[in-house]
Every structure is written in C-alpha cells, then in structure tokens.
Amino acid sequence: MDTGRDSGPDEQRERGGATTSRQDPPGPAVPRQGPSDPTTGPAPLPPRSGTPAPPGTEPADGPRSDEETPPRSGTPAPPGTEPADGPRSDEETPSRSGQDTGPTPGGASPYRRLVRGWRHPRLRTPRRIALGLVLLLLFPLLAGGIALRVNYAGDPAAGTRTRNRDALWLGHAWVDGRKSDADLDALAERLRSTGIRDLYVHAGPLEHDGSLPATAYPSAGRLIAAVHERLPRVRVQAWLGDELATETPDGMRLRRAGTRDAVVRSAGRILDAGFDGVHFDLEPLHSGDTHYLALLDRLHALTRARHVQLSVASHQIDPLPGLHSAAGTVTGHPKWWSQAYFGQVARRVDQIAVMSYDTAMPLQSLYGGYVAQQTALALEVTPKSTDLLMGLPFFHENKMGHSAYAETVAAAVRGTRLGLSRTDRTREHFGVALYVDFAATETDWTAYREDWVGKE
C-alpha cells in the first residue's frame, strides 16, 4: 500500500509503503572498413571467386609452382603428397558423401561442442550434482504450489459471510474538496447494501518527522458530517501513512523518540477534526520492530481516552516459519511478519487489516489458497476483541509481485471464507477491507456483494 508521499491523480494508489503509488494527490494536490590509402588511390578489387584472372596476369607474389597450387575441390592430390601442414587426423578428414557432415567448415557449432563436452564421462558426477541442486530448488516451489492449491479446495462453511464489520480505503479527494454532494450521495447509495462499517480516508501523508499539516485535509469536516447524515452507522477514520527509512536512506525513523512524539500529536490533532478513529499504514515495517509497538501503546492510550478507534494495516504473515528472515538476508526486503509479531501488533489495536494482496501468485487458485492460509494464521493469534480484516484487491495492476489475472476479489473472498471456515467460523470480530475506491470496477463490487455480502 503506497504512502501517498508523492501527489498524483486518483488513479494512483495510496499506500503506506515503498511500493508504486496508487493514491489521490493530497491537493487539488559493427565496425566499418577503413578508407583506402589516400596516396595511392583505391586498391584494385580482387577477382571474384571462381573467375579466372585475365590472360597474362599473375599473382602479385609471382607465378605459383605446381607444388604451391592446391588441388581443386573434389580432385585427389597426386600420390605421395600431403597438405603443407601434414597429414590430416581422423577428425579433420571430411566425411564421405551421404554421411552427416556436421556444421559448416570451421568445426562443430558451439552448441554441439557444449553438448559433447557435457556428456564426457569425467563430468558424470558434476552432472548429478547439478541435477540435484536444480531439484532441490524446484521441490519447495512445487510442494508449496501443491499445498496452496489443496488449500483452495473444498466449500466454505455456511455462515462465513459478512459480519457488517468491513472497511473501505478511500482516496484523498474526499478530504481536499474535489468531491461534490453528488459524489457523496453516490457513495452512500453504494454502501447502504454492504457490510461496510469503517471508511479509511486518506488524510496524510505524515511528514518524515511525524508532523501533519492541517492543510492536508481541508474538507474533512464536510465529509464526516455527510457520512454521518447519510450512513449513521458508518465510522470515518483518518488514514495516515508514511515511508519508513528501513530499506532506504529517506523516510520516517521510528527509533527517534521525537518522531514518535510528533506522530502522537498529529493523531490527536486530526481527531480534533471530528474523525471517528485513526488508521496507520507505515511501510516497510520490519518484523520485530519494538519502536512501532511502543508507538502503538501510546496511540491506543490516546484513542481509548477519546473513545475512538485505532486501526492499522499490516504486512502478511510468514507462510513458512522464519521466511521473513531469509527474505531479508537474500533481498534486503523482509516482506512478511512473523506470526508472533503479528499477534503483538493485534493486541495493541482495535482493528488490524491484512494487506493480503501483492503476493506474486500467478494463478487464482494459488492466490486464493494463499489468502486462506493467511486468514488462518492471522485468526490464530488475533484477540477475539480485535477486528481482523482481510484485504481485498479492488485494483488492477500487472507488475512484479502482482498479477491482476490471479489476484481477484472473487479468489480473495473464497480464500477468506475457507480460512475462516477451517479456523474460527463463528468469530464475530472479522471482516474484509476493500482497497481502494478510486481503482475499483463494477466487477469488483459485484464479487464482493455476491460472494461475501450475499445471503446463504
């Protein structure tokens, strides 16, 4: 999810990490042959191959003797004679007519030489080692793919539908004056027949020092009042995010106490504008970051005192134990959180929304199986009193890490329901979070309504 650090049109993504922006802007935001010798003029052209020289002419180095004149192609050399460089070996002797002569003169092709060398008996052991290494690399991928496909099999249990605790991420245009009353009416009409209870409205981004200019959300009051009037049960939360300096030199540094202080002050000021809660999306946030946990403790104390919600967007959980550490060592980007760290975060907030997209899965079945796994992992460590929301991809991109063909709303909903069915199908504090309003299509909304909101 992009931070919203760079301004752009509505078609951009607004997320809290270092990924590509999807947000609304914050304001109405071969070498050539050399020349012949110039002193002698152009050199005479040599006679073409097979063309006899004019009568009376000889080569520049004089007439050739019989010994110097090579026999013509196909004419045997006189008895007792050999090429100047000695007799030919068996490998140099041309094959007889009707046999495979191999490549053109000059030796075997590089490919054939490579194959011939690779088949040499001395390479038998290295060949076996190389094959073993390939199988060693492929086996986990194949096994993982099979496991995810199996995870996507079966039917969701009855009752695994909306609990009317769903959420929707909204772009910055809703708080900077670009949306009209007609837009508000259309939004209300669309949401009435859904299970959406919370709106995460982009009101940032935060500055790297933790501050937030009040000019970033000039029309927030108008939006809040309009939503409360049209949709009394829906809460409007301020979505604040920034890029962390965990993998690049620039960004917010949570290890600085002054920065954390500023974030808490910014949260208090934006709550003064009338928001029903504050939603944080700070990325890339590495698993085990204790400074983030300390910040959440202070923010939750603030929101409890104000009787409003504290919610966060979270990274995905390790599909395999310790995978975030391996990924961090190899790529420098530990994409996942450990399950234990996820639980630590979930215990400090009222809502936690898993960004269960951008998974690099190539097929819908694998993506759906992955979401089912993520749902189960999250349910196992999230307190019963915390709302757990699984993210649905209401956007369409084809890039490294995301396939619009594979990551569909229908596959995500099915995976979510399967994970819920197998782990805690009667859980009430559960829902889905739709990312993001300005990139959604009618197909996305239809899949959400029919597959998640629809009645049994």
CSV table of C-alpha atoms in Angstrom, one decimal:
chain,number,residue,atom,x,y,z
A,1,MET,CA,0.0,0.0,0.0
A,2,ASP,CA,1.5,3.3,-1.0
A,3,THR,CA,2.3,6.1,1.4
A,4,GLY,CA,0.8,8.9,-0.5
A,5,ARG,CA,4.1,10.7,-0.3
A,6,ASP,CA,4.0,11.8,-3.9
A,7,SER,CA,1.0,13.6,-5.2
A,8,GLY,CA,-0.8,12.2,-8.3
A,9,PRO,CA,-4.2,11.6,-9.9
A,10,ASP,CA,-7.0,9.5,-8.5
A,11,GLU,CA,-5.7,6.6,-10.5
A,12,GLN,CA,-2.6,6.3,-8.2
A,13,ARG,CA,-2.6,4.1,-5.2
A,14,GLU,CA,-2.4,5.4,-1.7
A,15,ARG,CA,-0.5,3.1,0.4
A,16,GLY,CA,1.9,3.3,3.4
A,17,GLY,CA,4.9,1.5,1.9
A,18,ALA,CA,7.7,2.0,-0.7
A,19,THR,CA,5.7,0.4,-3.4
A,20,THR,CA,4.3,2.1,-6.5
A,21,SER,CA,1.9,4.9,-5.7
A,22,ARG,CA,-1.9,4.3,-6.2
A,23,GLN,CA,-3.2,7.3,-4.4
A,24,ASP,CA,-5.1,10.5,-5.0
A,25,PRO,CA,-2.9,13.6,-4.7
A,26,PRO,CA,-3.1,15.4,-1.4
A,27,GLY,CA,-4.1,18.7,-3.0
A,28,PRO,CA,-6.3,19.8,-5.8
A,29,ALA,CA,-2.8,18.0,-4.7
A,30,VAL,CA,29.6,-3.0,-36.2
A,31,PRO,CA,32.9,-1.8,-37.3
A,32,ARG,CA,33.3,-0.1,-40.7
A,33,GLN,CA,36.1,-0.9,-43.2
A,34,GLY,CA,38.7,1.8,-43.2
A,35,PRO,CA,39.4,4.0,-46.2
A,36,SER,CA,42.0,3.1,-48.9
A,37,ASP,CA,45.4,4.7,-48.8
A,38,PRO,CA,44.8,8.3,-50.0
A,39,THR,CA,48.3,8.5,-51.6
A,40,THR,CA,47.7,5.6,-53.9
A,41,GLY,CA,44.0,5.8,-54.5
A,42,PRO,CA,41.6,2.9,-54.1
A,43,ALA,CA,43.1,-0.5,-54.0
A,44,PRO,CA,42.1,-2.7,-57.0
A,45,LEU,CA,39.4,-5.1,-56.4
A,46,PRO,CA,40.5,-8.8,-56.3
A,47,PRO,CA,38.9,-11.1,-58.8
A,48,ARG,CA,35.8,-12.8,-57.7
A,49,SER,CA,35.9,-16.4,-56.5
A,50,GLY,CA,35.9,-18.8,-59.5
A,51,THR,CA,36.6,-16.1,-62.0
A,52,PRO,CA,39.9,-16.6,-63.9
A,53,ALA,CA,42.4,-13.8,-63.9
A,54,PRO,CA,42.9,-12.0,-67.2
A,55,PRO,CA,45.4,-13.6,-69.7
A,56,GLY,CA,49.0,-12.7,-68.9
A,57,THR,CA,48.3,-11.7,-65.3
A,58,GLU,CA,49.9,-13.4,-62.3
A,59,PRO,CA,49.5,-13.0,-58.6
A,60,ALA,CA,51.4,-10.2,-57.0
A,61,ASP,CA,53.9,-12.6,-55.5
A,62,GLY,CA,54.7,-14.2,-58.8
A,63,PRO,CA,53.5,-17.4,-60.6
A,64,ARG,CA,52.8,-20.3,-58.5
A,65,SER,CA,54.6,-23.6,-58.9
A,66,ASP,CA,53.0,-26.9,-59.2
A,67,GLU,CA,53.8,-27.6,-55.6
A,68,GLU,CA,52.2,-24.4,-54.4
A,69,THR,CA,49.0,-24.9,-56.4
A,70,PRO,CA,46.4,-26.7,-54.3
A,71,PRO,CA,44.3,-29.3,-55.9
A,72,ARG,CA,40.8,-28.3,-56.8
A,73,SER,CA,37.9,-29.3,-54.6
A,74,GLY,CA,37.0,-33.0,-55.3
A,75,THR,CA,40.2,-33.7,-57.2
A,76,PRO,CA,42.6,-36.1,-55.3
A,77,ALA,CA,46.0,-34.8,-54.6
A,78,PRO,CA,48.9,-36.5,-56.5
A,79,PRO,CA,50.1,-39.7,-54.9
A,80,GLY,CA,52.6,-39.2,-52.2
A,81,THR,CA,51.6,-35.6,-51.5
A,82,GLU,CA,50.2,-34.2,-48.3
A,83,PRO,CA,48.9,-30.9,-47.2
A,84,ALA,CA,51.6,-28.4,-46.1
A,85,ASP,CA,50.6,-28.7,-42.5
A,86,GLY,CA,51.0,-32.5,-42.6
A,87,PRO,CA,48.5,-35.4,-42.9
A,88,ARG,CA,45.0,-34.9,-41.6
A,89,SER,CA,43.8,-36.6,-38.5
A,90,ASP,CA,40.6,-38.6,-38.5
A,91,GLU,CA,38.7,-35.7,-37.0
A,92,GLU,CA,39.9,-33.4,-39.8
A,93,THR,CA,39.0,-35.8,-42.6
A,94,PRO,CA,35.8,-34.8,-44.3
A,95,SER,CA,33.0,-37.4,-44.1
A,96,ARG,CA,32.0,-39.4,-47.1
A,97,SER,CA,29.1,-38.5,-49.2
A,98,GLY,CA,25.8,-39.4,-47.6
A,99,GLN,CA,27.1,-39.0,-44.1
A,100,ASP,CA,26.3,-36.2,-41.7
A,101,THR,CA,29.0,-33.6,-42.4
A,102,GLY,CA,28.0,-31.7,-39.3
A,103,PRO,CA,28.4,-27.9,-39.2
A,104,THR,CA,29.9,-25.7,-41.8
A,105,PRO,CA,33.7,-25.6,-42.3
A,106,GLY,CA,35.4,-24.3,-39.2
A,107,GLY,CA,34.5,-27.0,-36.7
A,108,ALA,CA,31.4,-28.1,-34.7
A,109,SER,CA,28.9,-25.5,-33.6
A,110,PRO,CA,29.3,-24.1,-30.1
A,111,TYR,CA,26.1,-25.9,-29.0
A,112,ARG,CA,27.3,-29.3,-30.3
A,113,ARG,CA,30.7,-28.8,-28.7
A,114,LEU,CA,29.0,-27.9,-25.4
A,115,VAL,CA,26.8,-31.0,-25.5
A,116,ARG,CA,29.7,-33.2,-26.4
A,117,GLY,CA,31.7,-31.8,-23.5
A,118,TRP,CA,28.8,-32.1,-21.1
A,119,ARG,CA,28.4,-35.8,-22.0
A,120,HIS,CA,32.1,-36.5,-21.2
A,121,PRO,CA,32.4,-39.4,-18.7
A,122,ARG,CA,34.5,-37.2,-16.5
A,123,LEU,CA,31.5,-34.9,-15.9
A,124,ARG,CA,29.2,-37.6,-14.7
A,125,THR,CA,29.5,-36.7,-11.1
A,126,PRO,CA,29.2,-32.9,-11.7
A,127,ARG,CA,26.1,-33.6,-13.8
A,128,ARG,CA,24.5,-35.5,-11.0
A,129,ILE,CA,25.3,-32.7,-8.5
A,130,ALA,CA,23.9,-30.0,-10.8
A,131,LEU,CA,20.7,-32.0,-11.3
A,132,GLY,CA,20.4,-32.5,-7.5
A,133,LEU,CA,20.7,-28.8,-7.0
A,134,VAL,CA,18.0,-28.0,-9.5
A,135,LEU,CA,15.7,-30.5,-7.9
A,136,LEU,CA,16.5,-29.1,-4.5
A,137,LEU,CA,15.4,-25.6,-5.7
A,138,LEU,CA,12.3,-26.7,-7.5
A,139,PHE,CA,11.0,-29.1,-4.9
A,140,PRO,CA,9.9,-26.5,-2.3
A,141,LEU,CA,8.3,-24.4,-5.1
A,142,LEU,CA,6.3,-27.4,-6.4
A,143,ALA,CA,5.4,-28.6,-2.9
A,144,GLY,CA,4.3,-25.1,-1.9
A,145,GLY,CA,2.2,-24.7,-5.0
A,146,ILE,CA,0.5,-28.0,-4.4
A,147,ALA,CA,-0.2,-27.1,-0.8
A,148,LEU,CA,-1.8,-23.8,-1.8
A,149,ARG,CA,-3.9,-25.5,-4.4
A,150,VAL,CA,-5.1,-28.0,-1.9
A,151,ASN,CA,-5.8,-25.1,0.5
A,152,TYR,CA,-8.2,-23.6,-2.1
A,153,ALA,CA,-10.2,-26.8,-2.4
A,154,GLY,CA,-13.5,-27.5,-0.7
A,155,ASP,CA,-16.5,-25.4,0.1
A,156,PRO,CA,-16.7,-22.6,2.6
A,157,ALA,CA,-18.9,-23.3,5.6
A,158,ALA,CA,-22.3,-21.9,6.0
A,159,GLY,CA,-22.4,-18.6,7.8
A,160,THR,CA,-19.0,-17.4,6.7
A,161,ARG,CA,-20.3,-14.2,5.3
A,162,THR,CA,-20.1,-10.5,6.3
A,163,ARG,CA,-20.4,-9.6,10.0
A,164,ASN,CA,-21.0,-6.0,9.0
A,165,ARG,CA,-17.5,-5.0,10.1
A,166,ASP,CA,-16.0,-4.5,6.7
A,167,ALA,CA,-13.9,-1.4,5.7
A,168,LEU,CA,-13.1,0.6,2.6
A,169,TRP,CA,-10.0,2.6,1.9
A,170,LEU,CA,-10.9,6.0,0.3
A,171,GLY,CA,-8.6,8.3,-1.7
A,172,HIS,CA,-7.5,11.8,-0.7
A,173,ALA,CA,-10.0,13.5,-3.0
A,174,TRP,CA,-12.7,13.0,-0.3
A,175,VAL,CA,-11.0,15.5,2.1
A,176,ASP,CA,-9.4,18.0,-0.2
A,177,GLY,CA,-12.6,19.5,-1.8
A,178,ARG,CA,-12.7,17.6,-5.1
A,179,LYS,CA,-15.8,15.5,-4.2
A,180,SER,CA,-19.2,17.1,-4.6
A,181,ASP,CA,-22.5,16.4,-2.9
A,182,ALA,CA,-23.5,14.2,-5.8
A,183,ASP,CA,-20.4,12.1,-5.2
A,184,LEU,CA,-21.3,11.8,-1.5
A,185,ASP,CA,-24.8,10.7,-2.5
A,186,ALA,CA,-23.5,8.1,-4.9
A,187,LEU,CA,-21.1,6.8,-2.2
A,188,ALA,CA,-23.8,6.5,0.4
A,189,GLU,CA,-26.1,4.7,-2.1
A,190,ARG,CA,-23.4,2.2,-3.0
A,191,LEU,CA,-22.5,1.4,0.7
A,192,ARG,CA,-26.0,1.0,2.0
A,193,SER,CA,-26.4,-2.6,0.8
A,194,THR,CA,-23.0,-3.7,2.0
A,195,GLY,CA,-21.3,-4.7,5.3
A,196,ILE,CA,-19.0,-1.7,5.4
A,197,ARG,CA,-18.8,-0.1,8.8
A,198,ASP,CA,-15.5,1.9,8.5
A,199,LEU,CA,-14.1,4.2,6.0
A,200,TYR,CA,-10.3,4.7,6.0
A,201,VAL,CA,-10.0,8.2,4.3
A,202,HIS,CA,-6.5,9.3,3.2
A,203,ALA,CA,-5.7,12.4,5.2
A,204,GLY,CA,-1.9,12.4,5.1
A,205,PRO,CA,0.7,11.6,4.4
A,206,LEU,CA,2.7,12.3,7.5
A,207,GLU,CA,6.0,14.1,7.2
A,208,HIS,CA,9.1,12.1,7.9
A,209,ASP,CA,9.4,13.9,11.2
A,210,GLY,CA,5.9,12.7,12.2
A,211,SER,CA,4.1,16.0,11.7
A,212,LEU,CA,1.0,16.5,9.7
A,213,PRO,CA,0.0,19.9,8.1
A,214,ALA,CA,-3.6,20.9,8.9
A,215,THR,CA,-3.9,22.0,5.2
A,216,ALA,CA,-3.8,18.3,4.2
A,217,TYR,CA,-7.5,17.7,5.0
A,218,PRO,CA,-9.4,20.9,4.5
A,219,SER,CA,-12.8,19.3,3.7
A,220,ALA,CA,-12.7,16.6,6.3
A,221,GLY,CA,-15.4,18.1,8.4
A,222,ARG,CA,-17.8,18.2,5.4
A,223,LEU,CA,-17.1,14.6,4.6
A,224,ILE,CA,-17.6,13.4,8.2
A,225,ALA,CA,-20.9,15.3,8.6
A,226,ALA,CA,-22.2,14.0,5.2
A,227,VAL,CA,-21.4,10.4,6.0
A,228,HIS,CA,-22.9,10.6,9.5
A,229,GLU,CA,-26.1,12.0,8.0
A,230,ARG,CA,-26.5,9.6,5.1
A,231,LEU,CA,-24.9,6.5,6.8
A,232,PRO,CA,-25.3,6.8,10.6
A,233,ARG,CA,-23.7,3.5,11.5
A,234,VAL,CA,-20.5,4.1,9.4
A,235,ARG,CA,-17.4,5.5,11.0
A,236,VAL,CA,-14.9,7.8,9.3
A,237,GLN,CA,-11.3,7.2,10.2
A,238,ALA,CA,-8.3,9.3,9.2
A,239,TRP,CA,-5.8,7.2,7.2
A,240,LEU,CA,-2.2,8.3,7.9
A,241,GLY,CA,0.9,6.8,6.4
A,242,ASP,CA,4.5,7.3,5.5
A,243,GLU,CA,7.5,5.5,4.1
A,244,LEU,CA,9.9,4.2,6.8
A,245,ALA,CA,13.6,4.6,6.5
A,246,THR,CA,14.1,0.8,7.0
A,247,GLU,CA,15.4,0.0,3.5
A,248,THR,CA,16.3,3.4,2.0
A,249,PRO,CA,18.1,6.4,3.4
A,250,ASP,CA,15.0,8.6,3.3
A,251,GLY,CA,11.8,8.2,5.4
A,252,MET,CA,10.5,8.2,8.9
A,253,ARG,CA,12.7,6.9,11.6
A,254,LEU,CA,10.6,5.4,14.4
A,255,ARG,CA,13.6,4.8,16.6
A,256,ARG,CA,13.7,8.5,17.2
A,257,ALA,CA,11.6,9.4,20.3
A,258,GLY,CA,10.9,12.9,18.9
A,259,THR,CA,9.4,11.4,15.8
A,260,ARG,CA,7.1,9.1,17.8
A,261,ASP,CA,6.1,12.1,19.9
A,262,ALA,CA,5.2,14.0,16.8
A,263,VAL,CA,3.1,11.1,15.4
A,264,VAL,CA,1.0,11.0,18.6
A,265,ARG,CA,0.5,14.8,18.4
A,266,SER,CA,-0.6,14.6,14.8
A,267,ALA,CA,-3.1,11.8,15.7
A,268,GLY,CA,-4.6,14.0,18.4
A,269,ARG,CA,-4.9,17.0,16.1
A,270,ILE,CA,-6.6,15.0,13.4
A,271,LEU,CA,-9.0,13.5,15.9
A,272,ASP,CA,-9.9,17.1,16.8
A,273,ALA,CA,-11.3,17.5,13.3
A,274,GLY,CA,-14.0,15.0,14.2
A,275,PHE,CA,-12.7,11.7,12.8
A,276,ASP,CA,-14.1,8.5,14.4
A,277,GLY,CA,-10.6,7.0,14.6
A,278,VAL,CA,-7.2,6.9,13.1
A,279,HIS,CA,-5.8,4.3,10.8
A,280,PHE,CA,-2.0,3.9,10.4
A,281,ASP,CA,-0.1,2.4,7.4
A,282,LEU,CA,3.7,2.7,7.9
A,283,GLU,CA,5.8,0.7,5.4
A,284,PRO,CA,8.1,-1.1,5.0
A,285,LEU,CA,7.8,-2.1,8.7
A,286,HIS,CA,10.1,-5.0,9.6
A,287,SER,CA,9.0,-7.8,11.8
A,288,GLY,CA,10.1,-7.4,15.4
A,289,ASP,CA,10.2,-3.5,15.4
A,290,THR,CA,9.8,-2.6,19.0
A,291,HIS,CA,9.7,1.1,18.4
A,292,TYR,CA,6.5,0.5,16.4
A,293,LEU,CA,5.0,-1.4,19.3
A,294,ALA,CA,5.9,1.4,21.7
A,295,LEU,CA,4.2,3.9,19.4
A,296,LEU,CA,1.1,1.8,19.2
A,297,ASP,CA,0.9,1.7,23.0
A,298,ARG,CA,0.8,5.5,23.2
A,299,LEU,CA,-1.6,5.8,20.3
A,300,HIS,CA,-4.0,3.3,21.8
A,301,ALA,CA,-4.0,5.2,25.1
A,302,LEU,CA,-4.9,8.3,23.1
A,303,THR,CA,-7.8,6.7,21.2
A,304,ARG,CA,-9.2,5.0,24.2
A,305,ALA,CA,-9.4,8.3,26.0
A,306,ARG,CA,-11.2,9.8,23.0
A,307,HIS,CA,-13.5,6.7,22.7
A,308,VAL,CA,-12.5,6.3,19.1
A,309,GLN,CA,-10.9,3.5,17.0
A,310,LEU,CA,-7.2,2.7,16.5
A,311,SER,CA,-6.6,0.6,13.4
A,312,VAL,CA,-3.5,-0.4,11.4
A,313,ALA,CA,-2.7,-2.0,8.0
A,314,SER,CA,-0.4,-5.0,8.5
A,315,HIS,CA,2.1,-6.9,6.4
A,316,GLN,CA,1.4,-10.6,5.6
A,317,ILE,CA,2.5,-13.4,7.9
A,318,ASP,CA,5.3,-15.8,7.2
A,319,PRO,CA,3.9,-18.6,5.0
A,320,LEU,CA,6.8,-20.7,6.3
A,321,PRO,CA,8.4,-20.1,9.7
A,322,GLY,CA,11.3,-17.7,9.5
A,323,LEU,CA,10.7,-16.8,5.9
A,324,HIS,CA,10.9,-13.0,6.6
A,325,SER,CA,14.5,-13.5,7.9
A,326,ALA,CA,15.5,-15.5,4.8
A,327,ALA,CA,14.0,-12.9,2.5
A,328,GLY,CA,15.7,-10.1,4.4
A,329,THR,CA,19.0,-11.8,4.1
A,330,VAL,CA,18.7,-12.5,0.4
A,331,THR,CA,16.8,-9.5,-0.9
A,332,GLY,CA,17.1,-6.9,1.9
A,333,HIS,CA,13.3,-6.8,2.0
A,334,PRO,CA,11.7,-9.0,4.7
A,335,LYS,CA,8.2,-8.8,3.2
A,336,TRP,CA,6.5,-10.8,5.9
A,337,TRP,CA,6.0,-10.5,9.7
A,338,SER,CA,6.4,-13.5,12.0
A,339,GLN,CA,3.1,-14.8,13.3
A,340,ALA,CA,4.2,-13.9,16.9
A,341,TYR,CA,4.9,-10.3,15.9
A,342,PHE,CA,1.6,-10.0,14.1
A,343,GLY,CA,-0.1,-11.1,17.4
A,344,GLN,CA,1.8,-8.5,19.3
A,345,VAL,CA,0.5,-5.8,17.0
A,346,ALA,CA,-3.0,-7.1,17.0
A,347,ARG,CA,-3.2,-6.9,20.8
A,348,ARG,CA,-2.4,-3.2,20.7
A,349,VAL,CA,-5.1,-2.0,18.3
A,350,ASP,CA,-8.9,-2.2,17.8
A,351,GLN,CA,-8.7,-3.3,14.2
A,352,ILE,CA,-5.9,-4.9,12.1
A,353,ALA,CA,-6.3,-5.1,8.3
A,354,VAL,CA,-4.0,-7.6,6.5
A,355,MET,CA,-2.7,-6.3,3.1
A,356,SER,CA,-3.4,-9.7,1.6
A,357,TYR,CA,-2.5,-8.7,-2.0
A,358,ASP,CA,0.7,-8.1,-4.0
A,359,THR,CA,1.5,-11.8,-3.4
A,360,ALA,CA,3.3,-12.7,-6.7
A,361,MET,CA,0.9,-15.6,-7.2
A,362,PRO,CA,0.4,-16.5,-10.9
A,363,LEU,CA,-2.9,-18.3,-10.6
A,364,GLN,CA,-6.2,-17.5,-9.0
A,365,SER,CA,-6.2,-20.9,-7.2
A,366,LEU,CA,-2.8,-20.3,-5.8
A,367,TYR,CA,-3.7,-16.8,-4.7
A,368,GLY,CA,-6.9,-18.0,-3.1
A,369,GLY,CA,-5.1,-20.8,-1.3
A,370,TYR,CA,-2.6,-18.2,-0.1
A,371,VAL,CA,-5.3,-16.0,1.3
A,372,ALA,CA,-6.9,-18.9,3.0
A,373,GLN,CA,-3.6,-19.7,4.7
A,374,GLN,CA,-3.1,-16.0,5.7
A,375,THR,CA,-6.6,-15.9,7.2
A,376,ALA,CA,-5.9,-19.0,9.3
A,377,LEU,CA,-2.5,-17.7,10.5
A,378,ALA,CA,-4.0,-14.4,11.5
A,379,LEU,CA,-7.0,-15.8,13.3
A,380,GLU,CA,-4.8,-18.0,15.4
A,381,VAL,CA,-3.1,-15.0,17.1
A,382,THR,CA,-5.6,-12.2,16.9
A,383,PRO,CA,-7.5,-11.5,20.1
A,384,LYS,CA,-11.3,-12.2,20.0
A,385,SER,CA,-11.9,-8.5,20.8
A,386,THR,CA,-9.9,-7.2,17.9
A,387,ASP,CA,-11.5,-6.8,14.5
A,388,LEU,CA,-9.4,-8.8,11.9
A,389,LEU,CA,-10.0,-7.7,8.3
A,390,MET,CA,-8.6,-9.4,5.3
A,391,GLY,CA,-7.7,-7.1,2.4
A,392,LEU,CA,-9.5,-7.5,-1.0
A,393,PRO,CA,-7.7,-6.2,-4.2
A,394,PHE,CA,-10.0,-3.6,-5.6
A,395,PHE,CA,-7.3,-2.5,-8.1
A,396,HIS,CA,-5.9,-3.9,-11.3
A,397,GLU,CA,-2.2,-3.8,-12.0
A,398,ASN,CA,0.3,-6.1,-13.7
A,399,LYS,CA,3.8,-5.7,-12.2
A,400,MET,CA,6.4,-7.5,-10.3
A,401,GLY,CA,4.6,-9.1,-7.4
A,402,HIS,CA,1.1,-8.5,-8.6
A,403,SER,CA,-1.0,-10.2,-11.3
A,404,ALA,CA,-4.4,-8.7,-12.0
A,405,TYR,CA,-5.4,-12.1,-13.5
A,406,ALA,CA,-4.6,-14.0,-10.4
A,407,GLU,CA,-5.4,-11.6,-7.6
A,408,THR,CA,-9.1,-11.1,-8.0
A,409,VAL,CA,-11.8,-10.2,-5.5
A,410,ALA,CA,-13.6,-13.5,-6.1
A,411,ALA,CA,-10.5,-15.5,-5.3
A,412,ALA,CA,-9.7,-13.4,-2.2
A,413,VAL,CA,-13.2,-13.8,-0.8
A,414,ARG,CA,-13.3,-17.5,-1.4
A,415,GLY,CA,-9.9,-17.9,0.3
A,416,THR,CA,-11.0,-15.7,3.2
A,417,ARG,CA,-14.1,-17.8,3.7
A,418,LEU,CA,-12.2,-21.1,3.5
A,419,GLY,CA,-9.7,-19.9,6.1
A,420,LEU,CA,-12.5,-18.7,8.4
A,421,SER,CA,-14.4,-22.0,7.9
A,422,ARG,CA,-11.4,-24.1,9.0
A,423,THR,CA,-10.2,-21.9,11.9
A,424,ASP,CA,-12.9,-20.0,13.6
A,425,ARG,CA,-16.1,-19.9,11.6
A,426,THR,CA,-18.2,-18.4,14.3
A,427,ARG,CA,-15.9,-15.5,15.1
A,428,GLU,CA,-17.8,-12.2,15.1
A,429,HIS,CA,-14.9,-9.6,15.1
A,430,PHE,CA,-14.0,-10.4,11.5
A,431,GLY,CA,-14.4,-8.8,8.1
A,432,VAL,CA,-12.8,-7.7,4.8
A,433,ALA,CA,-11.2,-4.4,3.8
A,434,LEU,CA,-11.6,-3.2,0.2
A,435,TYR,CA,-8.5,-1.5,-1.4
A,436,VAL,CA,-9.2,1.0,-3.0
A,437,ASP,CA,-12.3,3.0,-4.0
A,438,PHE,CA,-10.9,5.0,-7.0
A,439,ALA,CA,-9.4,1.9,-8.7
A,440,ALA,CA,-12.4,-0.4,-8.2
A,441,THR,CA,-14.6,-1.7,-11.0
A,442,GLU,CA,-18.2,-2.9,-11.1
A,443,THR,CA,-16.9,-6.4,-11.3
A,444,ASP,CA,-15.1,-5.9,-8.0
A,445,TRP,CA,-18.2,-4.6,-6.3
A,446,THR,CA,-20.3,-7.4,-7.7
A,447,ALA,CA,-18.0,-10.1,-6.5
A,448,TYR,CA,-17.9,-8.5,-3.0
A,449,ARG,CA,-21.7,-8.2,-2.8
A,450,GLU,CA,-22.5,-11.7,-4.2
A,451,ASP,CA,-19.7,-13.7,-2.7
A,452,TRP,CA,-19.3,-12.0,0.7
A,453,VAL,CA,-22.4,-9.9,1.5
A,454,GLY,CA,-24.9,-12.2,-0.2
A,455,LYS,CA,-27.2,-14.4,2.0
A,456,GLU,CA,-27.0,-18.1,2.2
